[in-house]
PDB file of C-alpha atoms and ligand atoms in Angstrom:
ATOM      1  CA  MET N  13     -53.313  87.677  14.457  1.00 66.00           C
ATOM      2  CA  SER N  14     -51.031  86.801  17.402  1.00 78.00           C
ATOM      3  CA  ASN N  15     -47.550  84.702  16.995  1.00 90.00           C
ATOM      4  CA  ARG N  16     -48.242  81.902  19.596  1.00 92.00           C
ATOM      5  CA  PHE N  17     -46.203  79.640  17.725  1.00 96.00           C
ATOM      6  CA  SER N  18     -43.420  82.147  16.860  1.00 96.00           C
ATOM      7  CA  GLY N  19     -39.777  79.967  16.868  1.00 96.00           C
ATOM      8  CA  LYS N  20     -41.676  76.548  16.525  1.00 97.00           C
ATOM      9  CA  VAL N  21     -41.521  73.826  14.215  1.00 98.00           C
ATOM     10  CA  ALA N  22     -44.720  71.777  13.348  1.00 98.00           C
ATOM     11  CA  ILE N  23     -45.350  68.466  11.703  1.00 98.00           C
ATOM     12  CA  VAL N  24     -49.024  68.165  10.800  1.00 98.00           C
ATOM     13  CA  THR N  25     -49.926  64.767   9.797  1.00 98.00           C
ATOM     14  CA  GLY N  26     -53.225  64.454   7.038  1.00 98.00           C
ATOM     15  CA  SER N  27     -52.729  68.519   6.245  1.00 98.00           C
ATOM     16  CA  SER N  28     -53.341  67.455   2.610  1.00 98.00           C
ATOM     17  CA  ASN N  29     -57.136  68.252   3.764  1.00 97.00           C
ATOM     18  CA  GLY N  30     -59.738  68.819   6.289  1.00 97.00           C
ATOM     19  CA  ILE N  31     -58.924  69.535   9.848  1.00 98.00           C
ATOM     20  CA  GLY N  32     -54.874  68.995   9.417  1.00 98.00           C
ATOM     21  CA  ARG N  33     -54.888  71.503   6.727  1.00 98.00           C
ATOM     22  CA  ALA N  34     -56.532  74.028   8.860  1.00 98.00           C
ATOM     23  CA  THR N  35     -54.201  73.071  11.704  1.00 98.00           C
ATOM     24  CA  ALA N  36     -51.330  73.606   9.348  1.00 98.00           C
ATOM     25  CA  PHE N  37     -52.907  76.995   8.231  1.00 98.00           C
ATOM     26  CA  LEU N  38     -53.544  78.302  11.776  1.00 98.00           C
ATOM     27  CA  PHE N  39     -49.923  77.396  13.049  1.00 98.00           C
ATOM     28  CA  ALA N  40     -48.176  78.866  10.075  1.00 98.00           C
ATOM     29  CA  GLN N  41     -50.491  82.242  10.357  1.00 97.00           C
ATOM     30  CA  GLU N  42     -49.450  82.431  14.177  1.00 97.00           C
ATOM     31  CA  GLY N  43     -45.837  82.078  13.335  1.00 97.00           C
ATOM     32  CA  ALA N  44     -44.749  78.408  13.425  1.00 98.00           C
ATOM     33  CA  LYS N  45     -42.603  76.725  10.720  1.00 98.00           C
ATOM     34  CA  VAL N  46     -44.837  73.791   9.536  1.00 98.00           C
ATOM     35  CA  THR N  47     -44.265  70.518   7.467  1.00 98.00           C
ATOM     36  CA  ILE N  48     -47.638  69.417   5.653  1.00 98.00           C
ATOM     37  CA  THR N  49     -48.189  65.902   4.417  1.00 98.00           C
ATOM     38  CA  GLY N  50     -50.299  63.442   2.811  1.00 98.00           C
ATOM     39  CA  ARG N  51     -50.090  61.225   0.086  1.00 98.00           C
ATOM     40  CA  ASN N  52     -52.329  63.321  -2.556  1.00 97.00           C
ATOM     41  CA  THR N  53     -49.975  65.824  -4.114  1.00 98.00           C
ATOM     42  CA  GLN N  54     -52.632  68.298  -5.693  1.00 98.00           C
ATOM     43  CA  ARG N  55     -54.233  68.547  -2.348  1.00 97.00           C
ATOM     44  CA  LEU N  56     -51.177  69.131  -0.935  1.00 98.00           C
ATOM     45  CA  GLU N  57     -50.272  71.776  -3.155  1.00 98.00           C
ATOM     46  CA  GLU N  58     -53.598  73.555  -2.465  1.00 98.00           C
ATOM     47  CA  THR N  59     -52.772  73.718   1.439  1.00 98.00           C
ATOM     48  CA  LYS N  60     -49.495  75.347   0.753  1.00 98.00           C
ATOM     49  CA  HIS N  61     -51.079  77.677  -1.569  1.00 98.00           C
ATOM     50  CA  GLU N  62     -53.528  78.534   0.855  1.00 98.00           C
ATOM     51  CA  ILE N  63     -50.964  79.320   3.424  1.00 98.00           C
ATOM     52  CA  LEU N  64     -48.574  81.061   1.181  1.00 98.00           C
ATOM     53  CA  LYS N  65     -51.437  83.250  -0.043  1.00 98.00           C
ATOM     54  CA  ALA N  66     -52.142  84.407   3.410  1.00 97.00           C
ATOM     55  CA  GLY N  67     -48.352  86.134   3.348  1.00 97.00           C
ATOM     56  CA  ILE N  68     -46.332  83.378   4.796  1.00 97.00           C
ATOM     57  CA  PRO N  69     -42.909  83.271   3.915  1.00 97.00           C
ATOM     58  CA  GLU N  70     -42.184  80.534   1.897  1.00 97.00           C
ATOM     59  CA  GLN N  71     -39.397  79.021   3.792  1.00 98.00           C
ATOM     60  CA  HIS N  72     -41.817  78.553   7.093  1.00 98.00           C
ATOM     61  CA  VAL N  73     -43.607  75.688   4.779  1.00 98.00           C
ATOM     62  CA  LEU N  74     -42.295  71.916   3.702  1.00 98.00           C
ATOM     63  CA  ALA N  75     -44.440  69.853   1.876  1.00 98.00           C
ATOM     64  CA  ILE N  76     -43.792  66.172   2.104  1.00 98.00           C
ATOM     65  CA  ALA N  77     -45.885  63.966  -0.283  1.00 98.00           C
ATOM     66  CA  THR N  78     -45.439  60.544   1.602  1.00 98.00           C
ATOM     67  CA  ASP N  79     -47.748  57.698   3.044  1.00 98.00           C
ATOM     68  CA  LEU N  80     -47.682  57.125   6.435  1.00 98.00           C
ATOM     69  CA  ALA N  81     -49.191  53.684   6.507  1.00 97.00           C
ATOM     70  CA  THR N  82     -45.310  53.142   5.824  1.00 96.00           C
ATOM     71  CA  GLU N  83     -42.430  53.354   8.259  1.00 95.00           C
ATOM     72  CA  LYS N  84     -40.202  54.427   4.961  1.00 97.00           C
ATOM     73  CA  GLY N  85     -42.837  57.298   4.391  1.00 98.00           C
ATOM     74  CA  GLN N  86     -42.699  58.118   8.240  1.00 98.00           C
ATOM     75  CA  ASP N  87     -38.798  58.292   7.944  1.00 98.00           C
ATOM     76  CA  LYS N  88     -39.153  60.643   5.025  1.00 98.00           C
ATOM     77  CA  LEU N  89     -41.241  62.983   7.079  1.00 98.00           C
ATOM     78  CA  ILE N  90     -38.979  63.058  10.203  1.00 98.00           C
ATOM     79  CA  ASN N  91     -35.857  63.425   8.408  1.00 98.00           C
ATOM     80  CA  GLU N  92     -36.547  66.143   5.953  1.00 98.00           C
ATOM     81  CA  THR N  93     -38.260  67.970   8.598  1.00 98.00           C
ATOM     82  CA  ILE N  94     -35.440  68.221  10.713  1.00 98.00           C
ATOM     83  CA  LYS N  95     -32.978  68.624   7.654  1.00 98.00           C
ATOM     84  CA  LYS N  96     -35.241  71.754   6.553  1.00 98.00           C
ATOM     85  CA  PHE N  97     -35.790  73.319   9.766  1.00 98.00           C
ATOM     86  CA  GLY N  98     -33.106  71.702  12.587  1.00 98.00           C
ATOM     87  CA  ARG N  99     -35.660  70.638  15.126  1.00 98.00           C
ATOM     88  CA  LEU N 100     -39.596  69.740  16.006  1.00 98.00           C
ATOM     89  CA  ASP N 101     -41.585  71.329  18.895  1.00 98.00           C
ATOM     90  CA  ILE N 102     -45.176  70.141  17.942  1.00 98.00           C
ATOM     91  CA  LEU N 103     -46.085  66.743  16.385  1.00 98.00           C
ATOM     92  CA  VAL N 104     -49.802  66.776  15.354  1.00 98.00           C
ATOM     93  CA  ASN N 105     -51.099  63.235  14.691  1.00 98.00           C
ATOM     94  CA  ASN N 106     -54.310  63.645  12.698  1.00 98.00           C
ATOM     95  CA  ALA N 107     -54.323  61.533   9.599  1.00 98.00           C
ATOM     96  CA  GLY N 108     -56.859  59.166   9.751  1.00 97.00           C
ATOM     97  CA  ALA N 109     -59.503  57.497   7.946  1.00 96.00           C
ATOM     98  CA  LEU N 110     -63.152  55.511   8.112  1.00 94.00           C
ATOM     99  CA  PHE N 111     -63.037  52.327   5.609  1.00 93.00           C
ATOM    100  CA  HIS N 112     -65.800  50.562   4.721  1.00 90.00           C
ATOM    101  CA  ASP N 113     -66.494  46.834   3.973  1.00 92.00           C
ATOM    102  CA  ALA N 114     -66.310  46.558  -0.019  1.00 92.00           C
ATOM    103  CA  GLN N 115     -69.634  44.186   0.135  1.00 94.00           C
ATOM    104  CA  GLY N 116     -71.289  47.059   2.682  1.00 90.00           C
ATOM    105  CA  ARG N 117     -71.350  45.134   5.811  1.00 92.00           C
ATOM    106  CA  ASN N 118     -71.732  46.829   9.408  1.00 89.00           C
ATOM    107  CA  GLY N 119     -70.401  46.060  12.739  1.00 91.00           C
ATOM    108  CA  ILE N 120     -68.488  42.806  13.349  1.00 92.00           C
ATOM    109  CA  ALA N 121     -69.399  40.887  10.032  1.00 94.00           C
ATOM    110  CA  GLN N 122     -67.033  43.469   8.261  1.00 94.00           C
ATOM    111  CA  ASP N 123     -64.158  42.007   6.678  1.00 96.00           C
ATOM    112  CA  ILE N 124     -60.850  41.739   8.617  1.00 97.00           C
ATOM    113  CA  SER N 125     -58.799  43.530   5.964  1.00 97.00           C
ATOM    114  CA  VAL N 126     -61.072  46.516   7.096  1.00 97.00           C
ATOM    115  CA  TYR N 127     -59.721  46.690  10.577  1.00 97.00           C
ATOM    116  CA  ASP N 128     -56.359  45.901   9.581  1.00 98.00           C
ATOM    117  CA  ARG N 129     -56.296  48.844   7.206  1.00 98.00           C
ATOM    118  CA  THR N 130     -57.906  50.908   9.779  1.00 98.00           C
ATOM    119  CA  MET N 131     -55.578  49.899  12.445  1.00 98.00           C
ATOM    120  CA  GLU N 132     -52.618  50.534  10.350  1.00 98.00           C
ATOM    121  CA  ILE N 133     -53.478  54.416   9.528  1.00 98.00           C
ATOM    122  CA  ASN N 134     -55.088  55.338  12.942  1.00 98.00           C
ATOM    123  CA  MET N 135     -53.336  53.676  15.400  1.00 98.00           C
ATOM    124  CA  ARG N 136     -49.944  51.756  14.134  1.00 98.00           C
ATOM    125  CA  SER N 137     -48.639  54.611  12.300  1.00 98.00           C
ATOM    126  CA  VAL N 138     -49.145  56.743  15.121  1.00 98.00           C
ATOM    127  CA  VAL N 139     -46.939  54.773  17.522  1.00 98.00           C
ATOM    128  CA  THR N 140     -43.930  54.841  15.157  1.00 98.00           C
ATOM    129  CA  LEU N 141     -44.453  57.867  14.090  1.00 98.00           C
ATOM    130  CA  THR N 142     -44.165  59.053  17.493  1.00 98.00           C
ATOM    131  CA  GLN N 143     -41.032  56.955  18.364  1.00 98.00           C
ATOM    132  CA  LYS N 144     -39.483  58.282  15.416  1.00 98.00           C
ATOM    133  CA  ALA N 145     -40.066  61.810  16.677  1.00 98.00           C
ATOM    134  CA  LYS N 146     -39.567  61.190  20.231  1.00 98.00           C
ATOM    135  CA  LYS N 147     -35.690  62.344  20.666  1.00 98.00           C
ATOM    136  CA  TYR N 148     -36.300  65.321  18.703  1.00 98.00           C
ATOM    137  CA  LEU N 149     -39.735  66.268  21.044  1.00 98.00           C
ATOM    138  CA  ILE N 150     -37.284  65.559  24.100  1.00 98.00           C
ATOM    139  CA  GLU N 151     -34.481  68.077  22.640  1.00 98.00           C
ATOM    140  CA  ALA N 152     -37.306  70.833  22.154  1.00 97.00           C
ATOM    141  CA  LYS N 153     -39.605  69.810  25.174  1.00 96.00           C
ATOM    142  CA  GLY N 154     -42.308  69.818  22.860  1.00 97.00           C
ATOM    143  CA  GLU N 155     -46.214  68.811  22.129  1.00 97.00           C
ATOM    144  CA  ILE N 156     -47.852  65.847  20.684  1.00 98.00           C
ATOM    145  CA  LEU N 157     -51.616  65.954  19.928  1.00 98.00           C
ATOM    146  CA  ASN N 158     -53.735  63.084  18.758  1.00 98.00           C
ATOM    147  CA  VAL N 159     -56.770  63.412  16.424  1.00 98.00           C
ATOM    148  CA  SER N 160     -59.236  61.089  18.223  1.00 98.00           C
ATOM    149  CA  SER N 161     -62.729  60.812  17.549  1.00 97.00           C
ATOM    150  CA  MET N 162     -66.078  60.832  19.661  1.00 93.00           C
ATOM    151  CA  ALA N 163     -66.801  57.214  18.025  1.00 94.00           C
ATOM    152  CA  ALA N 164     -64.069  56.251  20.678  1.00 95.00           C
ATOM    153  CA  GLY N 165     -66.932  56.415  23.102  1.00 90.00           C
ATOM    154  CA  PRO N 166     -69.388  53.506  24.227  1.00 85.00           C
ATOM    155  CA  GLN N 167     -71.871  54.281  21.689  1.00 79.00           C
ATOM    156  CA  SER N 168     -70.227  53.546  17.999  1.00 73.00           C
ATOM    157  CA  VAL N 169     -71.688  50.285  16.913  1.00 71.00           C
ATOM    158  CA  SER N 170     -71.671  50.480  13.035  1.00 79.00           C
ATOM    159  CA  VAL N 171     -68.211  51.809  12.465  1.00 91.00           C
ATOM    160  CA  ILE N 172     -66.609  49.491  15.113  1.00 94.00           C
ATOM    161  CA  TYR N 173     -63.167  49.001  13.634  1.00 96.00           C
ATOM    162  CA  TYR N 174     -62.816  52.763  13.577  1.00 96.00           C
ATOM    163  CA  ALA N 175     -64.244  52.872  16.827  1.00 96.00           C
ATOM    164  CA  MET N 176     -61.845  50.551  18.209  1.00 97.00           C
ATOM    165  CA  SER N 177     -58.986  52.279  16.527  1.00 98.00           C
ATOM    166  CA  LYS N 178     -59.591  55.400  18.300  1.00 98.00           C
ATOM    167  CA  ALA N 179     -60.435  54.144  21.572  1.00 97.00           C
ATOM    168  CA  ALA N 180     -57.076  52.383  21.460  1.00 98.00           C
ATOM    169  CA  LEU N 181     -55.617  56.153  20.613  1.00 98.00           C
ATOM    170  CA  ASP N 182     -56.984  57.571  23.541  1.00 98.00           C
ATOM    171  CA  GLN N 183     -55.148  54.935  25.545  1.00 98.00           C
ATOM    172  CA  PHE N 184     -52.183  55.597  24.027  1.00 98.00           C
ATOM    173  CA  THR N 185     -52.523  59.080  24.597  1.00 98.00           C
ATOM    174  CA  ARG N 186     -53.053  58.454  28.277  1.00 98.00           C
ATOM    175  CA  SER N 187     -50.148  55.995  28.377  1.00 98.00           C
ATOM    176  CA  ALA N 188     -47.489  58.068  26.257  1.00 98.00           C
ATOM    177  CA  ALA N 189     -48.642  61.592  28.303  1.00 97.00           C
ATOM    178  CA  ILE N 190     -47.558  59.332  31.458  1.00 98.00           C
ATOM    179  CA  ASP N 191     -44.400  57.790  29.828  1.00 98.00           C
ATOM    180  CA  LEU N 192     -43.200  61.092  27.845  1.00 98.00           C
ATOM    181  CA  ILE N 193     -43.682  63.837  30.904  1.00 96.00           C
ATOM    182  CA  GLN N 194     -40.493  62.890  32.986  1.00 96.00           C
ATOM    183  CA  HIS N 195     -39.014  64.338  29.334  1.00 96.00           C
ATOM    184  CA  GLY N 196     -40.912  67.221  29.603  1.00 95.00           C
ATOM    185  CA  VAL N 197     -42.866  66.214  26.370  1.00 97.00           C
ATOM    186  CA  ARG N 198     -46.649  66.632  26.996  1.00 96.00           C
ATOM    187  CA  VAL N 199     -49.294  64.461  24.993  1.00 97.00           C
ATOM    188  CA  ASN N 200     -52.942  65.454  24.453  1.00 97.00           C
ATOM    189  CA  SER N 201     -55.695  64.635  22.125  1.00 98.00           C
ATOM    190  CA  VAL N 202     -59.023  66.202  20.691  1.00 98.00           C
ATOM    191  CA  SER N 203     -62.181  63.944  20.053  1.00 97.00           C
ATOM    192  CA  PRO N 204     -63.984  65.661  17.309  1.00 96.00           C
ATOM    193  CA  GLY N 205     -67.764  65.002  16.794  1.00 94.00           C
ATOM    194  CA  VAL N 206     -69.088  65.326  13.311  1.00 94.00           C
ATOM    195  CA  VAL N 207     -66.903  67.897  10.976  1.00 96.00           C
ATOM    196  CA  ALA N 208     -67.466  68.715   7.588  1.00 94.00           C
ATOM    197  CA  THR N 209     -64.220  67.895   5.685  1.00 92.00           C
ATOM    198  CA  GLY N 210     -63.067  65.706   3.033  1.00 80.00           C
ATOM    199  CA  ALA N 211     -64.025  62.495   5.242  1.00 84.00           C
ATOM    200  CA  GLY N 212     -67.208  61.778   3.384  1.00 86.00           C
ATOM    201  CA  GLU N 213     -65.633  62.090  -0.222  1.00 85.00           C
ATOM    202  CA  ALA N 214     -62.667  59.964   1.032  1.00 81.00           C
ATOM    203  CA  MET N 215     -65.411  57.177   2.228  1.00 82.00           C
ATOM    204  CA  GLY N 216     -66.966  57.397  -1.000  1.00 84.00           C
ATOM    205  CA  MET N 217     -70.242  59.630  -0.479  1.00 88.00           C
ATOM    206  CA  THR N 218     -71.209  62.201  -3.004  1.00 91.00           C
ATOM    207  CA  PRO N 219     -71.355  65.761  -2.219  1.00 90.00           C
ATOM    208  CA  GLU N 220     -75.061  65.389  -2.247  1.00 91.00           C
ATOM    209  CA  MET N 221     -75.167  62.392   0.188  1.00 91.00           C
ATOM    210  CA  GLU N 222     -72.532  63.851   2.645  1.00 91.00           C
ATOM    211  CA  GLN N 223     -75.043  66.913   2.870  1.00 91.00           C
ATOM    212  CA  LYS N 224     -77.888  64.783   3.440  1.00 92.00           C
ATOM    213  CA  TYR N 225     -76.093  63.286   6.481  1.00 91.00           C
ATOM    214  CA  PHE N 226     -75.126  66.714   7.744  1.00 92.00           C
ATOM    215  CA  ASN N 227     -78.895  67.790   7.317  1.00 92.00           C
ATOM    216  CA  PHE N 228     -79.881  64.648   9.297  1.00 93.00           C
ATOM    217  CA  VAL N 229     -77.484  64.735  12.388  1.00 91.00           C
ATOM    218  CA  GLU N 230     -78.198  68.666  12.338  1.00 92.00           C
ATOM    219  CA  SER N 231     -81.756  67.958  12.836  1.00 93.00           C
ATOM    220  CA  HIS N 232     -81.523  65.696  15.538  1.00 91.00           C
ATOM    221  CA  LYS N 233     -80.312  67.318  18.985  1.00 86.00           C
ATOM    222  CA  ASP N 234     -79.395  63.779  20.018  1.00 85.00           C
ATOM    223  CA  CYS N 235     -76.989  63.732  17.453  1.00 85.00           C
ATOM    224  CA  ILE N 236     -75.662  67.623  17.724  1.00 88.00           C
ATOM    225  CA  PRO N 237     -77.090  68.943  20.539  1.00 88.00           C
ATOM    226  CA  CYS N 238     -75.588  72.646  19.213  1.00 89.00           C
ATOM    227  CA  GLY N 239     -77.503  71.870  15.798  1.00 91.00           C
ATOM    228  CA  SER N 240     -74.563  72.262  13.401  1.00 93.00           C
ATOM    229  CA  VAL N 241     -71.503  70.363  12.236  1.00 95.00           C
ATOM    230  CA  GLY N 242     -68.289  71.603  13.057  1.00 96.00           C
ATOM    231  CA  ARG N 243     -65.795  73.311  10.775  1.00 97.00           C
ATOM    232  CA  PRO N 244     -62.056  72.159  10.371  1.00 97.00           C
ATOM    233  CA  ILE N 245     -61.195  75.689  11.773  1.00 98.00           C
ATOM    234  CA  ASP N 246     -63.124  75.073  14.702  1.00 97.00           C
ATOM    235  CA  ILE N 247     -60.911  72.108  15.906  1.00 98.00           C
ATOM    236  CA  ALA N 248     -57.767  73.903  14.958  1.00 98.00           C
ATOM    237  CA  HIS N 249     -58.654  76.113  17.144  1.00 98.00           C
ATOM    238  CA  ILE N 250     -59.086  73.453  19.951  1.00 97.00           C
ATOM    239  CA  ILE N 251     -55.615  72.032  18.894  1.00 98.00           C
ATOM    240  CA  ALA N 252     -53.666  75.195  19.053  1.00 97.00           C
ATOM    241  CA  PHE N 253     -55.394  76.198  22.450  1.00 96.00           C
ATOM    242  CA  LEU N 254     -54.486  72.792  24.026  1.00 95.00           C
ATOM    243  CA  ILE N 255     -50.645  73.091  22.595  1.00 94.00           C
ATOM    244  CA  VAL N 256     -50.256  76.929  23.685  1.00 90.00           C
ATOM    245  CA  ASN N 257     -51.770  76.251  27.417  1.00 84.00           C
ATOM    246  CA  CYS N 258     -49.752  72.993  27.706  1.00 80.00           C
ATOM    247  CA  LEU N 259     -46.642  74.969  26.660  1.00 76.00           C
ATOM    248  CA  LEU N 260     -47.499  77.615  29.358  1.00 76.00           C
ATOM    249  CA  ILE N 261     -48.185  75.031  32.250  1.00 75.00           C
ATOM    250  CA  SER N 262     -44.685  73.584  31.492  1.00 73.00           C
ATOM    251  CA  LEU N 263     -43.075  76.782  31.753  1.00 70.00           C
ATOM    252  CA  ASP N 264     -44.867  77.492  35.200  1.00 71.00           C
ATOM    253  CA  LYS N 265     -43.440  73.811  36.408  1.00 67.00           C
ATOM    254  CA  ARG N 266     -40.345  74.334  34.643  1.00 59.00           C
ATOM    255  CA  LEU N 267     -40.795  70.808  32.990  1.00 56.00           C
TER     256      LEU N 267
HETATM  257  P1  LIG Z 303     -59.776  64.097   5.505  1.00 59.88           P
HETATM  258  O1  LIG Z 303     -60.319  62.853   4.900  1.00 59.88           O
HETATM  259  O2  LIG Z 303     -60.423  65.507   5.105  1.00 59.88           O
HETATM  260  O3  LIG Z 303     -58.411  63.941   5.744  1.00 59.88           O
HETATM  261  C1  LIG Z 303     -57.602  63.148   5.941  1.00 59.88           C
HETATM  262  C2  LIG Z 303     -56.209  63.489   5.711  1.00 59.88           C
HETATM  263  O4  LIG Z 303     -55.338  62.362   6.082  1.00 59.88           O
HETATM  264  C3  LIG Z 303     -55.882  63.794   4.629  1.00 59.88           C
HETATM  265  O5  LIG Z 303     -55.120  64.647   4.391  1.00 59.88           O
HETATM  266  C4  LIG Z 303     -55.120  62.331   4.189  1.00 59.88           C
HETATM  267  O6  LIG Z 303     -54.089  62.640   3.404  1.00 59.88           O
HETATM  268  C5  LIG Z 303     -54.305  61.687   5.524  1.00 59.88           C
HETATM  269  N1  LIG Z 303     -54.076  60.345   5.308  1.00 59.88           N
HETATM  270  C6  LIG Z 303     -55.209  59.393   5.134  1.00 59.88           C
HETATM  271  N2  LIG Z 303     -54.130  58.267   5.032  1.00 59.88           N
HETATM  272  C7  LIG Z 303     -53.154  58.612   4.781  1.00 59.88           C
HETATM  273  C8  LIG Z 303     -51.834  58.079   4.731  1.00 59.88           C
HETATM  274  N3  LIG Z 303     -52.116  56.539   4.606  1.00 59.88           N
HETATM  275  N4  LIG Z 303     -50.623  58.523   4.774  1.00 59.88           N
HETATM  276  C9  LIG Z 303     -50.662  59.666   4.655  1.00 59.88           C
HETATM  277  N5  LIG Z 303     -51.970  60.592   4.641  1.00 59.88           N
HETATM  278  C10 LIG Z 303     -53.064  59.553   5.114  1.00 59.88           C
HETATM  279  O7  LIG Z 303     -60.470  63.887   7.034  1.00 59.88           O
HETATM  280  P2  LIG Z 303     -60.603  64.782   8.227  1.00 59.88           P
HETATM  281  O8  LIG Z 303     -59.994  66.220   8.149  1.00 59.88           O
HETATM  282  O9  LIG Z 303     -62.039  64.536   8.490  1.00 59.88           O
HETATM  283  O10 LIG Z 303     -60.025  63.965   9.607  1.00 59.88           O
HETATM  284  C11 LIG Z 303     -58.691  64.247  10.012  1.00 59.88           C
HETATM  285  C12 LIG Z 303     -58.724  63.158  11.679  1.00 59.88           C
HETATM  286  O11 LIG Z 303     -59.810  63.615  12.291  1.00 59.88           O
HETATM  287  C13 LIG Z 303     -58.795  61.759  11.355  1.00 59.88           C
HETATM  288  O12 LIG Z 303     -58.064  61.120  12.362  1.00 59.88           O
HETATM  289  C14 LIG Z 303     -60.145  61.885  11.665  1.00 59.88           C
HETATM  290  O13 LIG Z 303     -60.476  60.447  11.871  1.00 59.88           O
HETATM  291  C15 LIG Z 303     -60.636  62.803  12.708  1.00 59.88           C
HETATM  292  N6  LIG Z 303     -62.111  62.658  12.847  1.00 59.88           N
HETATM  293  C16 LIG Z 303     -62.828  63.146  11.879  1.00 59.88           C
HETATM  294  C17 LIG Z 303     -64.210  63.728  12.007  1.00 59.88           C
HETATM  295  C18 LIG Z 303     -64.832  64.219  11.108  1.00 59.88           C
HETATM  296  O14 LIG Z 303     -66.481  64.282  11.207  1.00 59.88           O
HETATM  297  N7  LIG Z 303     -64.584  64.545   9.966  1.00 59.88           N
HETATM  298  C19 LIG Z 303     -64.636  63.297  13.467  1.00 59.88           C
HETATM  299  C20 LIG Z 303     -63.917  62.885  14.236  1.00 59.88           C
HETATM  300  C21 LIG Z 303     -62.540  62.539  14.314  1.00 59.88           C
HETATM  301  P3  LIG Z 303     -54.244  62.117   1.534  1.00 59.88           P
HETATM  302  O15 LIG Z 303     -55.481  61.403   1.263  1.00 59.88           O
HETATM  303  O16 LIG Z 303     -53.444  63.038   0.868  1.00 59.88           O
HETATM  304  O17 LIG Z 303     -53.299  60.756   1.742  1.00 59.88           O
END
């Protein structure tokens, strides 16, 4: 295992589960000090346990249980990270959710409260957390990585508000990248397809329903040309690749 993140401090939001957990684990395994976060304390402990089980020193991991939909929760995340590690090099804005209408309606018929909840965590919290982290990322000439979704593409209909939030996130990535590069901070995103995480459970699916869904998309090449749903670690490797290679480019260009 290489030490690509040695000396770096990273916050990975949504690391009590799924893609965020795999990303935090990979970063820690490759030398980073990581702040892991989510609301569910039990799952957060599981992430921490996994990291420590791999032989990573306890002082390299900070677990912050907090609700990122609140600015108070975001302040706690940033302030406690700086207090413990003294700097911030990498912010992975991964926390996100797909909410459903309580009455099972699809498309634009979904209640506007679904839109509000979706935009709050998938978009607004990313903007405000980035604003709060900006000063420290500029000091470190750091990296922001936003986790978007293939749902941001033109084909998403039923999950309209989720798709809108991720399309807005893509625009935020483009605009923030242009805004922050003058300070030496790079902003990128990844757009996963279907990944087997805790997202199904968070949406109220039973494991059987989720498996049925995976079987369906895997058997339809127009859904998944490679024929298998992604694993969280697949996306974590792409996130790590992007961050490391952007760091190398920045060193070349002396940003
Ligand atoms: P999971 O449901 O497995 O994990 C979501 C994470 O986000 C959890 O750690 C959860 O923590 C956290 N989270 C959600 N709401 C809040 C909140 N209000 N405050 C703090 N943390 C919160 O999902 P995935 O790993 O699948 O999703 C990660 C990202 O990847 C999301 O942005 C998602 O949109 C995106 N994505 C996922 C795909 C997939 O197929 N799985 C496909 C494309 C994109 P907790 O519950 O502890 O609060």
